Coordinates of C-alpha atoms in Angstrom, one line a residue:
Chain A
M18 CA 1.1 -96.0 -129.5
E19 CA 3.2 -92.9 -130.4
K20 CA -0.1 -91.1 -131.2
S21 CA -1.5 -91.7 -127.8
Q22 CA 1.7 -90.7 -126.1
G23 CA 1.5 -87.4 -128.2
T24 CA -2.0 -87.0 -126.9
V25 CA -0.9 -87.4 -123.4
V26 CA 1.8 -84.8 -123.7
N27 CA -0.5 -82.4 -125.4
A28 CA -3.0 -82.8 -122.6
Q29 CA -0.3 -82.3 -120.1
D30 CA 0.9 -79.2 -121.9
A31 CA -2.7 -77.8 -122.0
F32 CA -3.1 -78.5 -118.3
C33 CA 0.1 -76.8 -117.3
H34 CA -0.9 -73.8 -119.5
A35 CA -4.3 -73.6 -118.1
R36 CA -3.0 -73.7 -114.7
E37 CA -0.4 -71.0 -115.4
M38 CA -3.1 -68.8 -116.9
A39 CA -5.2 -69.2 -113.8
V40 CA -2.2 -68.2 -111.6
I41 CA -1.5 -65.2 -113.8
Q42 CA -5.1 -64.1 -113.8
A43 CA -5.3 -64.3 -110.0
A44 CA -2.1 -62.4 -109.7
S45 CA -3.2 -59.8 -112.0
Q46 CA -6.4 -59.3 -109.9
G47 CA -4.2 -58.7 -106.9
D48 CA -3.7 -62.1 -105.4
K49 CA -0.2 -61.8 -103.8
Y50 CA -0.1 -65.6 -103.0
A51 CA -0.5 -66.3 -106.7
Y52 CA 2.0 -63.6 -107.6
H53 CA 4.5 -65.3 -105.2
Q54 CA 4.0 -68.6 -107.0
L55 CA 4.8 -66.8 -110.3
Y56 CA 7.9 -65.3 -108.7
E57 CA 9.1 -68.6 -107.5
Q58 CA 8.5 -70.2 -110.9
H59 CA 10.3 -67.6 -112.9
V60 CA 12.9 -65.9 -110.7
G61 CA 15.7 -68.2 -111.9
R62 CA 15.2 -67.2 -115.6
V63 CA 14.7 -63.5 -114.8
Y64 CA 17.8 -63.4 -112.6
A65 CA 19.9 -65.2 -115.2
L66 CA 19.0 -62.6 -117.8
C67 CA 19.5 -59.7 -115.4
Y68 CA 22.9 -61.1 -114.4
R69 CA 24.1 -61.4 -118.0
L70 CA 22.9 -57.9 -118.8
T71 CA 24.2 -56.1 -115.7
G72 CA 27.5 -58.3 -115.4
E73 CA 27.2 -57.8 -111.6
R74 CA 25.6 -59.9 -108.9
A75 CA 24.4 -57.1 -106.7
M76 CA 23.0 -55.1 -109.6
A77 CA 21.4 -58.2 -111.1
E78 CA 19.6 -58.7 -107.7
D79 CA 18.3 -55.1 -107.7
A80 CA 17.2 -55.4 -111.2
T81 CA 15.4 -58.7 -110.6
Q82 CA 13.4 -57.0 -107.8
E83 CA 12.7 -54.1 -110.0
V84 CA 11.4 -56.4 -112.7
F85 CA 9.0 -58.1 -110.2
I86 CA 7.8 -54.8 -108.9
Q87 CA 7.1 -53.5 -112.3
L88 CA 5.7 -56.8 -113.5
W89 CA 2.9 -56.5 -110.9
R90 CA 1.5 -53.6 -112.6
K91 CA 2.2 -54.9 -116.1
L92 CA 0.5 -58.3 -115.6
S93 CA -2.8 -57.2 -116.9
N94 CA -1.1 -56.4 -120.3
Y95 CA -0.4 -60.0 -120.9
N96 CA -2.9 -61.2 -123.3
G97 CA -2.0 -65.0 -123.5
Q98 CA -1.0 -64.9 -127.3
S99 CA 2.5 -65.8 -126.5
K100 CA 4.1 -67.9 -123.9
F101 CA 4.2 -66.2 -120.6
S102 CA 7.9 -67.0 -120.1
T103 CA 8.6 -65.3 -123.6
W104 CA 6.6 -62.2 -122.6
L105 CA 8.4 -62.1 -119.3
H106 CA 11.7 -62.4 -120.9
S107 CA 10.9 -59.3 -123.0
V108 CA 9.6 -57.4 -119.9
T109 CA 12.8 -58.4 -118.1
A110 CA 15.1 -57.2 -120.9
N111 CA 13.3 -53.8 -121.2
V112 CA 13.1 -53.2 -117.4
T113 CA 16.8 -54.2 -116.9
V114 CA 18.1 -52.2 -119.7
S115 CA 16.4 -49.0 -118.5
Y116 CA 17.3 -49.9 -114.9
I117 CA 21.0 -50.1 -115.9
R118 CA 20.7 -46.7 -117.8
K119 CA 19.0 -45.0 -114.7
Q120 CA 21.4 -46.4 -112.2
R121 CA 24.7 -45.8 -113.8
G122 CA 24.5 -42.8 -115.9
W123 CA 24.5 -43.6 -119.6
L124 CA 27.1 -40.9 -120.6
K125 CA 29.4 -41.8 -117.7
R126 CA 29.3 -45.4 -118.6
M127 CA 29.7 -44.7 -122.3
F128 CA 32.8 -42.4 -122.1
Q129 CA 34.7 -43.6 -119.0
V130 CA 33.9 -47.0 -117.6
D131 CA 32.9 -48.7 -120.9
E132 CA 36.2 -47.8 -122.6
S133 CA 38.5 -48.5 -119.7
L134 CA 37.1 -51.9 -119.3
A135 CA 37.7 -52.7 -122.9
E136 CA 41.4 -52.0 -122.4
Q137 CA 41.7 -54.6 -119.7
P138 CA 43.7 -57.6 -120.7
A139 CA 41.9 -60.9 -120.0
E140 CA 43.0 -62.5 -116.9
L141 CA 41.0 -65.7 -117.1
S142 CA 42.1 -68.9 -118.9
A143 CA 39.9 -70.3 -121.6
D144 CA 40.4 -73.6 -120.2
T145 CA 39.0 -72.9 -116.8
V146 CA 36.1 -70.7 -117.3
D147 CA 32.8 -70.8 -119.1
L148 CA 31.2 -68.3 -121.6
E149 CA 29.2 -66.7 -118.8
S150 CA 32.4 -65.6 -117.0
Y151 CA 33.6 -63.9 -120.2
I152 CA 30.2 -62.3 -120.9
V153 CA 30.1 -60.5 -117.6
R154 CA 33.5 -59.2 -118.2
L155 CA 32.6 -57.5 -121.5
P156 CA 32.2 -53.7 -121.6
E157 CA 28.7 -52.7 -120.8
R158 CA 27.2 -51.7 -124.1
A159 CA 29.1 -54.6 -125.9
R160 CA 27.8 -57.0 -123.3
M161 CA 24.1 -55.8 -123.6
V162 CA 24.2 -56.1 -127.3
F163 CA 25.9 -59.5 -127.3
V164 CA 23.3 -60.9 -124.7
L165 CA 20.4 -59.4 -126.5
H166 CA 21.4 -60.4 -130.0
A167 CA 23.4 -63.6 -129.7
I168 CA 21.5 -65.2 -126.6
E169 CA 18.1 -63.6 -126.6
G170 CA 17.7 -63.4 -130.4
Y171 CA 16.8 -59.7 -130.7
R172 CA 17.4 -58.0 -134.0
H173 CA 19.9 -55.1 -134.1
E174 CA 17.1 -52.8 -135.2
D175 CA 15.1 -53.6 -131.9
I176 CA 18.4 -53.5 -129.8
A177 CA 19.1 -50.0 -131.2
V178 CA 15.7 -48.8 -130.0
M179 CA 16.0 -50.3 -126.6
L180 CA 19.5 -49.0 -126.0
G181 CA 19.0 -45.7 -127.7
M182 CA 21.8 -46.1 -130.2
A183 CA 22.0 -46.3 -134.0
T184 CA 21.6 -49.8 -135.7
G185 CA 25.1 -49.6 -137.0
S186 CA 26.4 -49.1 -133.5
S187 CA 24.6 -52.0 -132.2
K188 CA 26.2 -54.2 -135.0
A189 CA 29.6 -52.5 -134.1
Q190 CA 29.2 -53.3 -130.4
F191 CA 28.4 -57.0 -131.4
H192 CA 31.4 -57.3 -133.5
R193 CA 33.5 -55.7 -130.7
A194 CA 32.0 -58.3 -128.1
K195 CA 32.9 -61.1 -130.4
Q196 CA 36.4 -59.9 -131.0
L197 CA 37.0 -59.7 -127.3
L198 CA 35.6 -63.1 -126.6
K199 CA 37.7 -64.5 -129.4
E200 CA 40.8 -63.0 -127.9
W201 CA 39.9 -64.2 -124.4
M202 CA 39.2 -67.7 -125.6
G203 CA 42.6 -67.9 -127.0
Y204 CA 41.8 -67.6 -130.7
E205 CA 44.2 -65.7 -133.0
D206 CA 42.8 -62.4 -134.5
N207 CA 42.8 -62.0 -138.2
Chain B
M62 CA 43.3 -70.0 -144.9
K63 CA 44.4 -70.7 -141.4
T64 CA 42.6 -67.6 -140.2
T65 CA 39.4 -68.6 -142.0
K66 CA 39.5 -72.0 -140.4
Q67 CA 40.1 -70.4 -137.0
N68 CA 37.2 -68.1 -137.5
V69 CA 34.9 -70.9 -138.4
S70 CA 36.0 -72.9 -135.3
F71 CA 35.5 -69.9 -133.2
E72 CA 32.0 -69.3 -134.4
Q73 CA 31.2 -72.9 -133.9
H74 CA 32.7 -72.9 -130.5
L75 CA 30.9 -69.7 -129.5
Q76 CA 27.5 -71.3 -130.7
Q77 CA 28.2 -74.4 -128.7
Q78 CA 29.0 -72.3 -125.6
I79 CA 25.8 -70.3 -126.1
H80 CA 23.7 -73.4 -126.3
K81 CA 25.4 -74.7 -123.1
L82 CA 24.4 -71.6 -121.1
P83 CA 21.8 -72.5 -118.4
N84 CA 18.3 -71.0 -118.7
E85 CA 18.2 -70.4 -115.0
R86 CA 20.4 -69.0 -112.3
M87 CA 19.3 -68.6 -108.8
P88 CA 20.1 -65.4 -106.8
E89 CA 22.3 -66.0 -103.7
R90 CA 19.8 -64.3 -101.4
D91 CA 16.0 -64.2 -101.2
L92 CA 14.7 -61.3 -103.2
W93 CA 11.0 -61.8 -102.5
R94 CA 11.0 -59.6 -99.3
G95 CA 12.3 -56.7 -101.2
V96 CA 9.8 -57.2 -104.0
E97 CA 6.9 -57.4 -101.4
L98 CA 8.1 -54.2 -99.8
G99 CA 8.3 -52.5 -103.2
L100 CA 4.7 -53.7 -104.0
E101 CA 3.4 -52.2 -100.7
A102 CA 5.3 -49.0 -101.2
S103 CA 4.0 -48.5 -104.8
E104 CA 0.4 -49.3 -103.6
S105 CA 0.5 -46.8 -100.9
G106 CA 1.6 -44.2 -103.2
S107 CA -0.7 -45.0 -106.0
K108 CA -3.9 -43.3 -104.7
P109 CA -5.0 -40.4 -106.8
V110 CA -4.6 -37.1 -104.9
G111 CA -6.5 -34.8 -107.4
T112 CA -5.8 -33.4 -110.8
V113 CA -3.3 -30.6 -111.0
R114 CA -2.0 -28.3 -113.7
S115 CA 1.1 -29.5 -115.7
S116 CA 3.1 -26.6 -114.1
W117 CA 2.6 -28.4 -110.8
F118 CA 4.0 -31.5 -112.3
A119 CA 7.0 -29.4 -113.4
I120 CA 7.5 -28.3 -109.7
A121 CA 7.2 -31.8 -108.6
A122 CA 9.7 -32.9 -111.2
S123 CA 12.1 -30.3 -110.1
I124 CA 11.7 -31.4 -106.5
A125 CA 12.3 -35.0 -107.6
F126 CA 15.4 -34.0 -109.5
L127 CA 16.7 -32.1 -106.4
V128 CA 16.2 -35.0 -104.2
S129 CA 17.8 -37.3 -106.7
V130 CA 20.8 -35.0 -106.9
S131 CA 21.0 -35.0 -103.0
W132 CA 20.5 -38.8 -103.1
L133 CA 23.5 -39.1 -105.5
G134 CA 25.3 -36.8 -103.2
V135 CA 24.5 -39.2 -100.3
N136 CA 25.9 -42.1 -102.4
Q137 CA 28.9 -40.1 -103.2
L138 CA 29.4 -39.3 -99.5
A139 CA 28.9 -42.9 -98.6
T140 CA 31.6 -44.0 -101.1
E141 CA 34.1 -41.3 -100.0
K142 CA 33.6 -41.5 -96.3
G143 CA 32.8 -45.2 -96.1
L144 CA 29.3 -44.6 -94.5
D145 CA 27.5 -47.9 -94.1
G146 CA 23.8 -48.5 -94.8
N147 CA 22.7 -47.8 -91.3
A148 CA 24.4 -44.4 -91.3
L149 CA 22.8 -43.7 -94.7
V150 CA 19.3 -44.5 -93.4
Q151 CA 19.7 -42.3 -90.4
S152 CA 20.9 -39.5 -92.6
L153 CA 18.2 -39.8 -95.1
S154 CA 15.5 -40.1 -92.5
S155 CA 16.6 -37.0 -90.5
Q156 CA 16.8 -34.9 -93.7
H157 CA 13.5 -36.1 -94.8
E158 CA 11.9 -35.5 -91.3
A159 CA 13.2 -31.9 -91.3
Q160 CA 11.9 -31.3 -94.8
K161 CA 8.5 -32.8 -94.0
Q162 CA 8.1 -30.8 -90.8
A163 CA 9.0 -27.6 -92.6
L164 CA 6.4 -28.2 -95.2
L165 CA 3.7 -29.1 -92.6
V166 CA 4.4 -25.9 -90.6
Q167 CA 4.3 -24.0 -93.9
Y168 CA 0.9 -25.4 -94.8
D169 CA -0.5 -25.4 -91.3
G170 CA -4.0 -24.0 -91.2
Q171 CA -4.4 -24.1 -95.1
A172 CA -7.3 -26.1 -96.5
A173 CA -6.3 -29.4 -98.2
L174 CA -7.6 -30.8 -101.4
T175 CA -8.6 -34.2 -100.0
E176 CA -9.8 -35.1 -96.5
N177 CA -7.8 -38.3 -96.1
W178 CA -4.3 -37.0 -97.0
Q179 CA -3.2 -37.4 -93.4
Q180 CA -4.2 -41.1 -93.5
Q181 CA -2.3 -41.4 -96.7
L182 CA 0.7 -39.8 -95.1
S183 CA 0.4 -42.3 -92.2
E184 CA 0.2 -45.2 -94.6
L185 CA 3.5 -44.0 -96.2
D186 CA 5.0 -43.6 -92.8
A187 CA 4.1 -47.2 -92.1
A188 CA 5.7 -48.3 -95.5
A189 CA 8.8 -46.4 -94.6
E190 CA 8.9 -48.0 -91.1
A191 CA 8.5 -51.5 -92.7
I192 CA 11.4 -50.7 -95.1
K193 CA 13.6 -49.5 -92.4
S194 CA 13.0 -52.7 -90.3
A195 CA 14.0 -54.6 -93.5
L196 CA 17.2 -52.4 -93.7
A197 CA 18.1 -53.1 -90.2
Q198 CA 18.4 -56.7 -91.1
D199 CA 20.2 -55.9 -94.4
P200 CA 21.7 -52.4 -94.2
N201 CA 23.4 -52.3 -97.5
N202 CA 20.6 -53.4 -99.7
T203 CA 20.5 -50.6 -102.3
A204 CA 17.0 -51.7 -103.6
L205 CA 15.6 -51.2 -100.1
L206 CA 17.4 -47.8 -99.7
R207 CA 15.9 -46.6 -103.0
M208 CA 12.5 -47.8 -101.9
L209 CA 12.8 -45.8 -98.8
Q210 CA 13.9 -42.7 -100.6
N211 CA 11.0 -43.3 -103.0
V212 CA 8.4 -43.4 -100.1
Y213 CA 9.9 -40.3 -98.6
Q214 CA 9.6 -38.5 -101.9
Q215 CA 6.0 -39.6 -102.3
Q216 CA 5.3 -38.1 -98.9
I217 CA 6.8 -34.7 -99.9
T218 CA 4.8 -34.8 -103.2
L219 CA 1.7 -35.6 -101.4
I220 CA 1.9 -32.7 -98.9
E221 CA 2.7 -30.3 -101.8
R222 CA 0.0 -31.5 -104.1
V223 CA -2.8 -31.5 -101.5
H224 CA -1.9 -28.0 -100.5
A225 CA -1.9 -26.6 -104.0
P226 CA -3.6 -23.2 -104.1
K227 CA -7.1 -23.0 -105.5
W228 CA -5.9 -21.3 -108.8
Q229 CA -3.8 -24.4 -109.5
Q230 CA -6.7 -26.8 -109.3
I231 CA -8.6 -27.7 -112.6

């Protein structure tokens, strides 16, 4: 019985995968209707990652649009060896990081805004907000590193390349993010 | 000891919170229209115009840089003087029109590298109009404003490239 259930599930997975591959192939050949289907299917995941990385609704919306504009040209690079959602996540992270760097001016963010935000005391109560609310309040570099490492599972070595920083800086920013979260969540510092 | 306990419980709490994070979050407005316009704009500008020397790319890059600087200036102006999206579109469009006309006058009578460059220019005009229509509905959409600026830049680059002197052609 269990075996037959497993077979049904596998068949369903295979069908979904085949259908998704057909939509991707059509979109990569210029079918905008198929591309719209892909957009509808994945916009929630793409926007969620953009929102966490940018920390702002308006910028996340712009970055999401940028991801789907660039994805149109990159679709033919998808070879089907990994899950499409995994590949799209990687495209989203890369496009969004470079979008943030382009839009805000890396040096300006690094030397002015980033540090000033870190000095701000937490105004939110640990009992009333979720982790998402804290993440978007983190200083930019600490936030990007935290999202990419703790949530998306990137290695510090890869994050360092993506963000143009040393591996040690990525680790330091991750530590900084955790310290701030710890403080904001009401835990005592050691 | 107490600190260690606290650390453990923070790490556990953090991991629990991370697992609870939703995989999806829907944007508050429909982003598809902007994506569609972006695709149209990039398709209109993707036609090859002819091969040029790298020095010409350097000139184009310089122009792009100047336009970017002026665009940043526009952003600054908008912030300082509280200009809204409509005023920005008008300002950007009039500046671009003046620059475009000046170039067209400068190259008037000079042979172009491709025959259909005016058709490409018209297609970019149509893309700009479509973006401006969308901006009329959503004047403060920064993605649309950037698309408009990008289309204008493509027009300038197109005019410059098709009128490159013979010695700059490969």
